[in-house]
mmCIF file with all atom_site columns, C-alpha atoms in Angstrom:
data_model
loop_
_atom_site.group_PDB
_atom_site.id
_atom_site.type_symbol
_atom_site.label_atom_id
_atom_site.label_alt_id
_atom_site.label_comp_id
_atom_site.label_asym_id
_atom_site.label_entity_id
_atom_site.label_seq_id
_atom_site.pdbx_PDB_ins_code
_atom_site.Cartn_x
_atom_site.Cartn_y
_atom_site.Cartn_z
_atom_site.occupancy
_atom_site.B_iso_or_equiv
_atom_site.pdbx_formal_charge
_atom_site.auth_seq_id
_atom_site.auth_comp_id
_atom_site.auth_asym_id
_atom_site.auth_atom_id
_atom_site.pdbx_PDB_model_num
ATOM 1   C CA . UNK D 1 1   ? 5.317   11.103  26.853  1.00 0.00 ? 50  UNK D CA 1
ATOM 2   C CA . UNK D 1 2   ? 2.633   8.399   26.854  1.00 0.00 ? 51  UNK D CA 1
ATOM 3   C CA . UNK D 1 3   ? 3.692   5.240   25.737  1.00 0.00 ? 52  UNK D CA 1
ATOM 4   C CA . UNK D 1 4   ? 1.002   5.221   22.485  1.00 0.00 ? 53  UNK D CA 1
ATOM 5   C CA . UNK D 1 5   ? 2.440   8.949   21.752  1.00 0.00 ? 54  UNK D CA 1
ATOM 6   C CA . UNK D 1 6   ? 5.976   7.448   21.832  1.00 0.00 ? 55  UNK D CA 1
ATOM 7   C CA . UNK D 1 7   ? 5.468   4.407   19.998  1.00 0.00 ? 56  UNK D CA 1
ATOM 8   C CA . UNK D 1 8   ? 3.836   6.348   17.255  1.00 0.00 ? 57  UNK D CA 1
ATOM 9   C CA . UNK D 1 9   ? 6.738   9.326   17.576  1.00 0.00 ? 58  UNK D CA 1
ATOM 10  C CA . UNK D 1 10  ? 9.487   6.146   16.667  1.00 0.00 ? 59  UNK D CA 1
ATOM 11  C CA . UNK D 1 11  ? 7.311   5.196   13.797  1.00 0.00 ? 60  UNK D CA 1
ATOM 12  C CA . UNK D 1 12  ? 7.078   8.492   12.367  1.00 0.00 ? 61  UNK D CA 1
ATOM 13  C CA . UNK D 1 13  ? 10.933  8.909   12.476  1.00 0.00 ? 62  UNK D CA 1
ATOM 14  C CA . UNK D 1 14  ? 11.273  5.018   11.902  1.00 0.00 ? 63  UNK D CA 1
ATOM 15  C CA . UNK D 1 15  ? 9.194   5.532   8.376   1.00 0.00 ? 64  UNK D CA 1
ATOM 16  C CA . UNK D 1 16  ? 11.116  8.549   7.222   1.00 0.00 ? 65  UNK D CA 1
ATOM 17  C CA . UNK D 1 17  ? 14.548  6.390   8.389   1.00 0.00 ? 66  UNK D CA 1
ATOM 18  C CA . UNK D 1 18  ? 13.752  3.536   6.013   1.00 0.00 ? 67  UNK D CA 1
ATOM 19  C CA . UNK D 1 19  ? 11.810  5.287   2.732   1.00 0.00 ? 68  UNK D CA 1
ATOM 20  C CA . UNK D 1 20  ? 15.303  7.379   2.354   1.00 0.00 ? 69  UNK D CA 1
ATOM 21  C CA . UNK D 1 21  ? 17.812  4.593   3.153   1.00 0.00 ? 70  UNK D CA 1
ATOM 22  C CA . UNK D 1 22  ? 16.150  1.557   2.806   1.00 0.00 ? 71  UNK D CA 1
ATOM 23  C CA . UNK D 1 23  ? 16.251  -1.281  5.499   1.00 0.00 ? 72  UNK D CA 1
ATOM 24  C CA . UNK D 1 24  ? 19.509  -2.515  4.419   1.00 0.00 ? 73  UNK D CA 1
ATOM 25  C CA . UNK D 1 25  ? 20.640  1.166   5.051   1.00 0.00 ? 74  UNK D CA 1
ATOM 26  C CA . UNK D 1 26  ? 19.046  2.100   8.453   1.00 0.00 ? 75  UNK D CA 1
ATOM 27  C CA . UNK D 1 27  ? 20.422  2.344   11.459  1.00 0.00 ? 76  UNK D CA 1
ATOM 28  C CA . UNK D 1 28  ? 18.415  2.303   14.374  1.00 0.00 ? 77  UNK D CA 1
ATOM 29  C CA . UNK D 1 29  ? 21.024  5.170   15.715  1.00 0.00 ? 78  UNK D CA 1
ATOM 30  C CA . UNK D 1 30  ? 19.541  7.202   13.315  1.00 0.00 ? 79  UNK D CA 1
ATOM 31  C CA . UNK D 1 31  ? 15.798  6.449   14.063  1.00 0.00 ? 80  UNK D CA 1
ATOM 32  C CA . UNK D 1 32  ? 16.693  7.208   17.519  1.00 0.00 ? 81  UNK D CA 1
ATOM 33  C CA . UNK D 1 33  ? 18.654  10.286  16.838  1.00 0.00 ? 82  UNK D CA 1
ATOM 34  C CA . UNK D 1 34  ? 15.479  11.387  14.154  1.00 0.00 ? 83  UNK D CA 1
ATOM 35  C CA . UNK D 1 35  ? 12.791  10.906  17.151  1.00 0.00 ? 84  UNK D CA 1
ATOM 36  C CA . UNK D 1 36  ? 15.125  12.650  19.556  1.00 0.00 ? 85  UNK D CA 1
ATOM 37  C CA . UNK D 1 37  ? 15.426  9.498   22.142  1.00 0.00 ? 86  UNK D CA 1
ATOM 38  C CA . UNK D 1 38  ? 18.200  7.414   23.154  1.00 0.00 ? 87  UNK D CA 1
ATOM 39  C CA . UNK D 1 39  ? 18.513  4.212   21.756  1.00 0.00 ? 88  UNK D CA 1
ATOM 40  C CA . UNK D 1 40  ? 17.615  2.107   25.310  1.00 0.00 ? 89  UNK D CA 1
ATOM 41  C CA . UNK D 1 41  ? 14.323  3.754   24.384  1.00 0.00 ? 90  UNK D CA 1
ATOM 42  C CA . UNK D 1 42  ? 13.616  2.509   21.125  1.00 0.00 ? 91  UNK D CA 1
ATOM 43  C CA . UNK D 1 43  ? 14.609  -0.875  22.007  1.00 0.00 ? 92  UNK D CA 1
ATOM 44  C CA . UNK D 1 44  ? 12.006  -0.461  24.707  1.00 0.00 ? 93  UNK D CA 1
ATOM 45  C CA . UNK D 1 45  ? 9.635   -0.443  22.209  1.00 0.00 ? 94  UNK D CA 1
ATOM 46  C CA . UNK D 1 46  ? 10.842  -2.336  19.225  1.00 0.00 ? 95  UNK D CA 1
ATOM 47  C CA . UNK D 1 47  ? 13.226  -5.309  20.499  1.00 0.00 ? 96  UNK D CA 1
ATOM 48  C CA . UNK D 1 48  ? 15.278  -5.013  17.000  1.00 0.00 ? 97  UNK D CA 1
ATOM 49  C CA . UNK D 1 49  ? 15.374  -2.962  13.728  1.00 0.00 ? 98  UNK D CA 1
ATOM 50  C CA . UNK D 1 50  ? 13.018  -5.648  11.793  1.00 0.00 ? 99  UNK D CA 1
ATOM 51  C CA . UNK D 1 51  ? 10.211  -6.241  14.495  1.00 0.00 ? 100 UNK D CA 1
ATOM 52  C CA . UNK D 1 52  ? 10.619  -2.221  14.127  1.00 0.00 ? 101 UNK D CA 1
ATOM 53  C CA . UNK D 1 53  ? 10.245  -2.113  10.018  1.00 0.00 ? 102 UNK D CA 1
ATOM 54  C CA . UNK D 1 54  ? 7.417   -4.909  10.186  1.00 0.00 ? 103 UNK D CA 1
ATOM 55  C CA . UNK D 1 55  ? 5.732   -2.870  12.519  1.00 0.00 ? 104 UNK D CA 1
ATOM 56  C CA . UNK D 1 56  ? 5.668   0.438   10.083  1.00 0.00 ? 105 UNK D CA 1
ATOM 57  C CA . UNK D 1 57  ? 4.523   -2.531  7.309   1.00 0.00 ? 106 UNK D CA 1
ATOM 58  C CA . UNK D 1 58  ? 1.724   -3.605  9.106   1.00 0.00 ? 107 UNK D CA 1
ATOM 59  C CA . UNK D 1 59  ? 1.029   0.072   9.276   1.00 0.00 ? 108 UNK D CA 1
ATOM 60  C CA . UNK D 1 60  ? 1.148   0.621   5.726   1.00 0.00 ? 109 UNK D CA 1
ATOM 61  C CA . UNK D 1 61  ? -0.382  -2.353  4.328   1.00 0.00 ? 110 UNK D CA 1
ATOM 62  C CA . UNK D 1 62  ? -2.982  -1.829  6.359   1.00 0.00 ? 111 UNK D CA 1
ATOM 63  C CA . UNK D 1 63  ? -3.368  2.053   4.975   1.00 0.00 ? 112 UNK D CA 1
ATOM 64  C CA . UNK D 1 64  ? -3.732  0.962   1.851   1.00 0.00 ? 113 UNK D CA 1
ATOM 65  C CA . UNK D 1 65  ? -5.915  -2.290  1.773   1.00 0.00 ? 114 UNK D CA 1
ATOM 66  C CA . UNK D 1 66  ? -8.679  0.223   3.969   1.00 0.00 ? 115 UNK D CA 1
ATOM 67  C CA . UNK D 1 67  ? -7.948  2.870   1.116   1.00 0.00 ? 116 UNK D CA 1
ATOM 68  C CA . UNK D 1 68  ? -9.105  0.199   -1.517  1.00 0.00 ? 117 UNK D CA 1
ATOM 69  C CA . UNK D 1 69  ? -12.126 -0.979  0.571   1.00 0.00 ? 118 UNK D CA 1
ATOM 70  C CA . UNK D 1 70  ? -13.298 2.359   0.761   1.00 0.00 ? 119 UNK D CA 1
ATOM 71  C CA . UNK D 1 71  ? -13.010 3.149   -2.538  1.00 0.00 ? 120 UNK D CA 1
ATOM 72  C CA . UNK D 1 72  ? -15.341 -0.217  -3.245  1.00 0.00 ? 121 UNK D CA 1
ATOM 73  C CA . UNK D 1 73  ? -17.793 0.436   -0.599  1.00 0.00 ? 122 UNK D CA 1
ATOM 74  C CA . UNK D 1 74  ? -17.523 4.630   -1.778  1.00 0.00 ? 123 UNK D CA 1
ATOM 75  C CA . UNK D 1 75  ? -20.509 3.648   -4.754  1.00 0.00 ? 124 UNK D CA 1
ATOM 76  C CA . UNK D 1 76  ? -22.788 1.160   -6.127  1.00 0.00 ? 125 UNK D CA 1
ATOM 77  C CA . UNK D 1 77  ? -22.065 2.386   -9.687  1.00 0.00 ? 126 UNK D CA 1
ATOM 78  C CA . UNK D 1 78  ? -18.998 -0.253  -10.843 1.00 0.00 ? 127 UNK D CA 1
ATOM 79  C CA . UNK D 1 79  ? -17.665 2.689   -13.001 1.00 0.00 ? 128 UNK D CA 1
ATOM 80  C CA . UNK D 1 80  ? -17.086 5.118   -10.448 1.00 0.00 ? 129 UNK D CA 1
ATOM 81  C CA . UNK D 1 81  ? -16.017 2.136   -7.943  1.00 0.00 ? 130 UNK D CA 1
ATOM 82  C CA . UNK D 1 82  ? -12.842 1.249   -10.976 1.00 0.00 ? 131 UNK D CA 1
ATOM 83  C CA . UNK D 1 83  ? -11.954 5.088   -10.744 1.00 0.00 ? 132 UNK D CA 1
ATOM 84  C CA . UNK D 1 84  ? -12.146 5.325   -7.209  1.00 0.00 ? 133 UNK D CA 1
ATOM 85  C CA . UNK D 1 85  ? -9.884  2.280   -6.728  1.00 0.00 ? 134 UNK D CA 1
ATOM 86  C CA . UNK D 1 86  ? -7.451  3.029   -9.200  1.00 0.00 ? 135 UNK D CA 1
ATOM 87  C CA . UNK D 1 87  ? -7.272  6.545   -8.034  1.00 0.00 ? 136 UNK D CA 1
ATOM 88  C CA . UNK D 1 88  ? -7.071  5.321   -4.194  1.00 0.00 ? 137 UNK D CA 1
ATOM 89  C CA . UNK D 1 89  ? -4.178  3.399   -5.738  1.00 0.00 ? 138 UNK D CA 1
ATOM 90  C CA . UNK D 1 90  ? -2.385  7.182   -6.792  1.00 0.00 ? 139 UNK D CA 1
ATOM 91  C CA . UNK D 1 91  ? -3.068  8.505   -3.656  1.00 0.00 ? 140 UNK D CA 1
ATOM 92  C CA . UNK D 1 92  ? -1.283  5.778   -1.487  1.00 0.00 ? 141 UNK D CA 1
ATOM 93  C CA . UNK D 1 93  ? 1.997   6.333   -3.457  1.00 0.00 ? 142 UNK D CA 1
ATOM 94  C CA . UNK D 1 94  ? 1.655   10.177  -4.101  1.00 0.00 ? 143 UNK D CA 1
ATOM 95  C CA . UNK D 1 95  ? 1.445   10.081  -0.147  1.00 0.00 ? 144 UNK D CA 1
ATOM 96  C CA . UNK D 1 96  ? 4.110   12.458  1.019   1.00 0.00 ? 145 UNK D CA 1
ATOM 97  C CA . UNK D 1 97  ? 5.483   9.960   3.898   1.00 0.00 ? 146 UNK D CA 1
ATOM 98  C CA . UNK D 1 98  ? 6.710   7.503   0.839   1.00 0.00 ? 147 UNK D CA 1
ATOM 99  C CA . UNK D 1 99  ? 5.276   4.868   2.752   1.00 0.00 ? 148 UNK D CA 1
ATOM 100 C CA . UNK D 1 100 ? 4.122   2.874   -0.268  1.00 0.00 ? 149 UNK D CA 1
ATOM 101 C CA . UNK D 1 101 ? 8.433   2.097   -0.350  1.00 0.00 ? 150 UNK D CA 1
ATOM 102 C CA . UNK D 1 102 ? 7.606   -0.365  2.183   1.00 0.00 ? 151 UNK D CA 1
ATOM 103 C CA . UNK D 1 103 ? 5.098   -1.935  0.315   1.00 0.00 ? 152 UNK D CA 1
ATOM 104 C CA . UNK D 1 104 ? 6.022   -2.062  -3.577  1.00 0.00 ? 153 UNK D CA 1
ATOM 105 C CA . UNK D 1 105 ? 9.263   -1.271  -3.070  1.00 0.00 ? 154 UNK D CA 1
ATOM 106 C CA . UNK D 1 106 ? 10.889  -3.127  0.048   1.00 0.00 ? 155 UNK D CA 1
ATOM 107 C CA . UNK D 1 107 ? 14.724  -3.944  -0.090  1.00 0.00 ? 156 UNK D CA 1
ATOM 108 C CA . UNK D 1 108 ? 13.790  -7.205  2.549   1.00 0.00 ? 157 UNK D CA 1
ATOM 109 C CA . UNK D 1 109 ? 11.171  -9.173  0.460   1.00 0.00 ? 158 UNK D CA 1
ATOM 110 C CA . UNK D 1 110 ? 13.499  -12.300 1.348   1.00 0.00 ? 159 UNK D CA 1
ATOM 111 C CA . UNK D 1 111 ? 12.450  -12.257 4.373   1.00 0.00 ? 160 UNK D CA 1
ATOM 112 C CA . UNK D 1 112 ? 9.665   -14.677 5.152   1.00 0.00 ? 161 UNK D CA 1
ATOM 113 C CA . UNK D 1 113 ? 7.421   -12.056 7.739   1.00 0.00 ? 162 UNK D CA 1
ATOM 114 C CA . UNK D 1 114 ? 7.858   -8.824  4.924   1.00 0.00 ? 163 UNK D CA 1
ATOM 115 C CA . UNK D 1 115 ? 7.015   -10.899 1.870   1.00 0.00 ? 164 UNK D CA 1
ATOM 116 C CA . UNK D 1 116 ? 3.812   -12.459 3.555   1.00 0.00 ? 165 UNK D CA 1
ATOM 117 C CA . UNK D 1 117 ? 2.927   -9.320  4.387   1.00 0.00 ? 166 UNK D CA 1
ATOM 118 C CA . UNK D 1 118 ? 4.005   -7.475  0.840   1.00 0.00 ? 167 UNK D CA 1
ATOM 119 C CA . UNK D 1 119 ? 2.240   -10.442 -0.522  1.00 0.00 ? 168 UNK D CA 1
ATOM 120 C CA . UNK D 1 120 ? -1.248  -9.984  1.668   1.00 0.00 ? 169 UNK D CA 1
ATOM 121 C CA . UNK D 1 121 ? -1.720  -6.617  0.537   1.00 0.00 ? 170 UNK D CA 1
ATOM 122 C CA . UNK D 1 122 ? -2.486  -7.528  -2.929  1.00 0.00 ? 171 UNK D CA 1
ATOM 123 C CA . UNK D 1 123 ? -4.442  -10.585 -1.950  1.00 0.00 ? 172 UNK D CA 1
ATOM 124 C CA . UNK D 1 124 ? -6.419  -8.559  0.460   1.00 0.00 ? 173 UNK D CA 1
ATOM 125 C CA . UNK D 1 125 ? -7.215  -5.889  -2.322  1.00 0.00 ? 174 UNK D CA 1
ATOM 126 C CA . UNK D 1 126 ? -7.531  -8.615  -4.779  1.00 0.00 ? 175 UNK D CA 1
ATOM 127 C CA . UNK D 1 127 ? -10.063 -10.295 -2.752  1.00 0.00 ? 176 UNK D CA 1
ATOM 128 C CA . UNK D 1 128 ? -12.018 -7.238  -2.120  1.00 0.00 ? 177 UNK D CA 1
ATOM 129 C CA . UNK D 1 129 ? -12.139 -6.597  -5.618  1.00 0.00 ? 178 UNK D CA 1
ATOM 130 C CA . UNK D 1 130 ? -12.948 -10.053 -6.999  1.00 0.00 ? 179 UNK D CA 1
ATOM 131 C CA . UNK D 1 131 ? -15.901 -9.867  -4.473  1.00 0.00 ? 180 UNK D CA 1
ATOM 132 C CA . UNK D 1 132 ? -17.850 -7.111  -6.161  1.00 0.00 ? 181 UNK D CA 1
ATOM 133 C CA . UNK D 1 133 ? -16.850 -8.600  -9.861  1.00 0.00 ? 182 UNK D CA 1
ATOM 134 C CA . UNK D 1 134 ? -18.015 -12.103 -8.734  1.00 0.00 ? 183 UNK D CA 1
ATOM 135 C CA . UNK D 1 135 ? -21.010 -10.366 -6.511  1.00 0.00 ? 184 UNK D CA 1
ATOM 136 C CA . UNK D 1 136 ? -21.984 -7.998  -9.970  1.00 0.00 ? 185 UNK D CA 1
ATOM 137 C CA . UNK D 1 137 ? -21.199 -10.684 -12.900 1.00 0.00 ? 186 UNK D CA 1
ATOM 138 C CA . UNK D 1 138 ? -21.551 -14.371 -11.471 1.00 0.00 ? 187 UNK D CA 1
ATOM 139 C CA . UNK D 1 139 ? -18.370 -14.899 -13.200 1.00 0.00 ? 188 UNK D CA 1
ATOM 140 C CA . UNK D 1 140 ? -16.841 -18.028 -10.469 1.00 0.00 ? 189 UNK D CA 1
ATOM 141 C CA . UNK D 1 141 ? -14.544 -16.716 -7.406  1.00 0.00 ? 190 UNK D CA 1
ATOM 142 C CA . UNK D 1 142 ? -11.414 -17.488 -9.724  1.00 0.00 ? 191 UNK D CA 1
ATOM 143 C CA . UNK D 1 143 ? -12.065 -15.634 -12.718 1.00 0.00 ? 192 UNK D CA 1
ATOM 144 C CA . UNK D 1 144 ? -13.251 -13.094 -10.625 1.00 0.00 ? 193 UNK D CA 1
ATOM 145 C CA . UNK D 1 145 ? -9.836  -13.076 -8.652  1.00 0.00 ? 194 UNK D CA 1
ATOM 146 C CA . UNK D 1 146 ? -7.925  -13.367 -11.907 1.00 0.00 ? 195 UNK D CA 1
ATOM 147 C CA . UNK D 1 147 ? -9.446  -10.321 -13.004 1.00 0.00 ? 196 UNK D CA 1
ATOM 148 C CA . UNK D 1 148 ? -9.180  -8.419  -10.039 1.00 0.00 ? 197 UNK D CA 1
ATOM 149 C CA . UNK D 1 149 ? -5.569  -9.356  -9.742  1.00 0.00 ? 198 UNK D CA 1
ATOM 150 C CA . UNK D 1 150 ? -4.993  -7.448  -12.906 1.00 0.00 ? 199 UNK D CA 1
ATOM 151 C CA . UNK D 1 151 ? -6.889  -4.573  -11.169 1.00 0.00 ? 200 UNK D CA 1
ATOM 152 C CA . UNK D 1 152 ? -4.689  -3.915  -8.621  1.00 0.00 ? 201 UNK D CA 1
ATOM 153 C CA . UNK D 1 153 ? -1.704  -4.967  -10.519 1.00 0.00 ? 202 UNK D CA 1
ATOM 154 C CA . UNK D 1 154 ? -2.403  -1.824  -12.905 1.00 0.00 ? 203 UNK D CA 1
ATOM 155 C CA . UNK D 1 155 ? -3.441  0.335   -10.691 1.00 0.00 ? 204 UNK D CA 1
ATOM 156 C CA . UNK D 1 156 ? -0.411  -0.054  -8.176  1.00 0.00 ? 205 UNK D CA 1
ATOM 157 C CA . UNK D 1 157 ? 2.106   -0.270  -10.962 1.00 0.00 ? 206 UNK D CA 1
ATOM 158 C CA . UNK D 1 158 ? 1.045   2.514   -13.111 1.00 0.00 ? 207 UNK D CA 1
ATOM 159 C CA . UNK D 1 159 ? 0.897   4.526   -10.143 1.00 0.00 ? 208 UNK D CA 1
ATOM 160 C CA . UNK D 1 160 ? 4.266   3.930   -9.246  1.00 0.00 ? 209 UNK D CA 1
ATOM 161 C CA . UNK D 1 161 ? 5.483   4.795   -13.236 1.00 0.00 ? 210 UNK D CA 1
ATOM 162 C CA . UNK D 1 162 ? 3.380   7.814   -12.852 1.00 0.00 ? 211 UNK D CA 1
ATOM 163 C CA . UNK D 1 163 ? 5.122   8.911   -9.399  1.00 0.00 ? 212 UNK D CA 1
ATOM 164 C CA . UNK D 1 164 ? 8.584   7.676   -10.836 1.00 0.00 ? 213 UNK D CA 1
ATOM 165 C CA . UNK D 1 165 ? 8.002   10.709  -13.579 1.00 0.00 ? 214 UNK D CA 1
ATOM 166 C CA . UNK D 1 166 ? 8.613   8.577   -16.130 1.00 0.00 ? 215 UNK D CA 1
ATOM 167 C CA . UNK D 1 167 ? 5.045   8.621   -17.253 1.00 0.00 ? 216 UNK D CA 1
ATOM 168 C CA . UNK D 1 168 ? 5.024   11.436  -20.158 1.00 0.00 ? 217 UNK D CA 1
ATOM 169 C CA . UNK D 1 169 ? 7.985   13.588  -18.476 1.00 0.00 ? 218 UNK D CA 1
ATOM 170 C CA . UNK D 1 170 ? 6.212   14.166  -15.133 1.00 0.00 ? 219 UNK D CA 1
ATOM 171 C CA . UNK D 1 171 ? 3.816   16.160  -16.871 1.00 0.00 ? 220 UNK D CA 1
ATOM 172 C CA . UNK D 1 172 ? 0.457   14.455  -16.136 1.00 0.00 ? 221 UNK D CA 1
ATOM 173 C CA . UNK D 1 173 ? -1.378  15.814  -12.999 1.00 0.00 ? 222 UNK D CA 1
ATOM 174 C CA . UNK D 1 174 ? -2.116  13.102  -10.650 1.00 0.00 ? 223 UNK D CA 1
ATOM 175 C CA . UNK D 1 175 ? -5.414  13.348  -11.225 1.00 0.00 ? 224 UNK D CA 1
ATOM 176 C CA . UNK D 1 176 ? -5.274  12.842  -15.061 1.00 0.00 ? 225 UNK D CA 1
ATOM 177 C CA . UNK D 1 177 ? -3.357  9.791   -14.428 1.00 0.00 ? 226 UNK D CA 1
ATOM 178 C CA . UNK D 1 178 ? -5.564  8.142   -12.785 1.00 0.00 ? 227 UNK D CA 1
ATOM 179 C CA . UNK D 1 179 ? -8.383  8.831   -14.733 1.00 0.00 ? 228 UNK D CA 1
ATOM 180 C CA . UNK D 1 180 ? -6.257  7.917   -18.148 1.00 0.00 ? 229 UNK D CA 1
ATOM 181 C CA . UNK D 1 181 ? -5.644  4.188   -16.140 1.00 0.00 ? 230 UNK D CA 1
ATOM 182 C CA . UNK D 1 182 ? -9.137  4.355   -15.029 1.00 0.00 ? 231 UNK D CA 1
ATOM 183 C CA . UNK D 1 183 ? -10.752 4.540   -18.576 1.00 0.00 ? 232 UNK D CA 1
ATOM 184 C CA . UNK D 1 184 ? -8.578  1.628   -19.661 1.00 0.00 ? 233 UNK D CA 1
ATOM 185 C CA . UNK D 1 185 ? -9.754  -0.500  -16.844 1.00 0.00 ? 234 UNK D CA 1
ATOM 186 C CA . UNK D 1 186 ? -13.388 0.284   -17.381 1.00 0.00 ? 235 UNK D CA 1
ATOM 187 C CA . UNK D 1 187 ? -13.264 -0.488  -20.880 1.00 0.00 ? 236 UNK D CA 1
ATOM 188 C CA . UNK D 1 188 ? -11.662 -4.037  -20.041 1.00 0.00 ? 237 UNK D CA 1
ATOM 189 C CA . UNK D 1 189 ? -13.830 -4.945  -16.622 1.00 0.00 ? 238 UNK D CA 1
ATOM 190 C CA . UNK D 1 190 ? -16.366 -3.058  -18.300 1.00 0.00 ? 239 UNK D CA 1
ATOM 191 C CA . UNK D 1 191 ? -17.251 -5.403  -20.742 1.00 0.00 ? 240 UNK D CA 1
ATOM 192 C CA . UNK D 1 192 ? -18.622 -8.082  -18.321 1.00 0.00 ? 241 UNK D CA 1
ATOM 193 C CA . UNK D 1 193 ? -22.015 -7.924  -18.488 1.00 0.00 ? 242 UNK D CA 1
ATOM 194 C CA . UNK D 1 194 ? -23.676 -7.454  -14.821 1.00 0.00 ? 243 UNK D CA 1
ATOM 195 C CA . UNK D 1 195 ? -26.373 -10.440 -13.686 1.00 0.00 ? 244 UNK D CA 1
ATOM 196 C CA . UNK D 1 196 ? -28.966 -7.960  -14.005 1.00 0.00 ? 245 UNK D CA 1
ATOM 197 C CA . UNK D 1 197 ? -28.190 -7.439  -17.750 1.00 0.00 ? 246 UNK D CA 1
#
């Protein structure tokens, strides 16, 4: 197999290792025995179990900081851009590969590489999202990151609650959820009057 194919083959089985055990929990036996490879092979690849798990974070992080541009850069009307992000937000953790785990949810955030990178992801969307508020409002870059902070905060947490079933019994369709969390944000973000106004 080519080495890309490979590499991506131990990610696959590295990702569904970690989302149901954790990294604590993980063995890199078992990623080896899940991608059907001996372990000399793995180690080929990934020199140790956490080069391996930042690896699949870089992976992730980066899934869902381009899901949250693209949401932004999906309309110019700042209504349907708040829906779109929040419900970007839904699909990343309604994602059947769990990946988000790695992200919201990481059992290793004391480690200095993971929490950077836990930690970029919401700067990253943050900043992409305080760029169209300060772009739309004039409101200064800090406000404008404040804001969007709460943005992502919201829309990453309440998806998460929603996933969790916890949100009404499980009984609201993804869809509705994020339109129910969109509506709230609009009406706060909303309210900022646009430079044009």
């Amino acid at each position: 197999m080519p080495r890309r194919e490979r590499r991506a083959q131990l990610l696959t089985s590295a990702l569904e290792v970690f989302v149901a055990h954790g990294y604590h929990s993980a063995a890199m036996d078992d990623i080896a025995d899940r991608a059907g490879v001996s372990k000399p092979v793995l180690y080929q690849h990934f020199p140790g179990k956490l080069e391996l798990y930042i690896a699949l974070l870089d992976q992730s992080c980066e899934s869902v900081v381009g899901a949250i541009r693209a949401a932004l850069a999906s309309t110019n009307d700042n209504k349907q851009r708040v829906g779109a992000a929040i419900a970007a937000f839904y699909e990343y953790v309604a994602n059947e590969s769990g990946a988000f785990r790695l992200v919201f949810e990481s059992d290793l955030t004391n480690e200095p590489a993971v929490k950077e990178r836990v930690d970029r992801v919401t700067d990253q969307c943050a900043d992409a999202i305080a760029d169209v508020i300060a772009q739309d409002t004039g409101l200064p870059r800090e406000a404008a990151l404040l804001l969007a902070v709460g943005l992502v905060g919201m829309g990453q947490v309440s998806a998460r609650f929603w996933l969790s079933g916890s949100g009404a019994n499980g009984t609201i369709s993804q869809a509705d959820a994020g339109a129910l969390v969109a509506a709230l944000a609009w009406r706060g973000i909303g309210g900022y009057p646009t430079k044009e106004a």
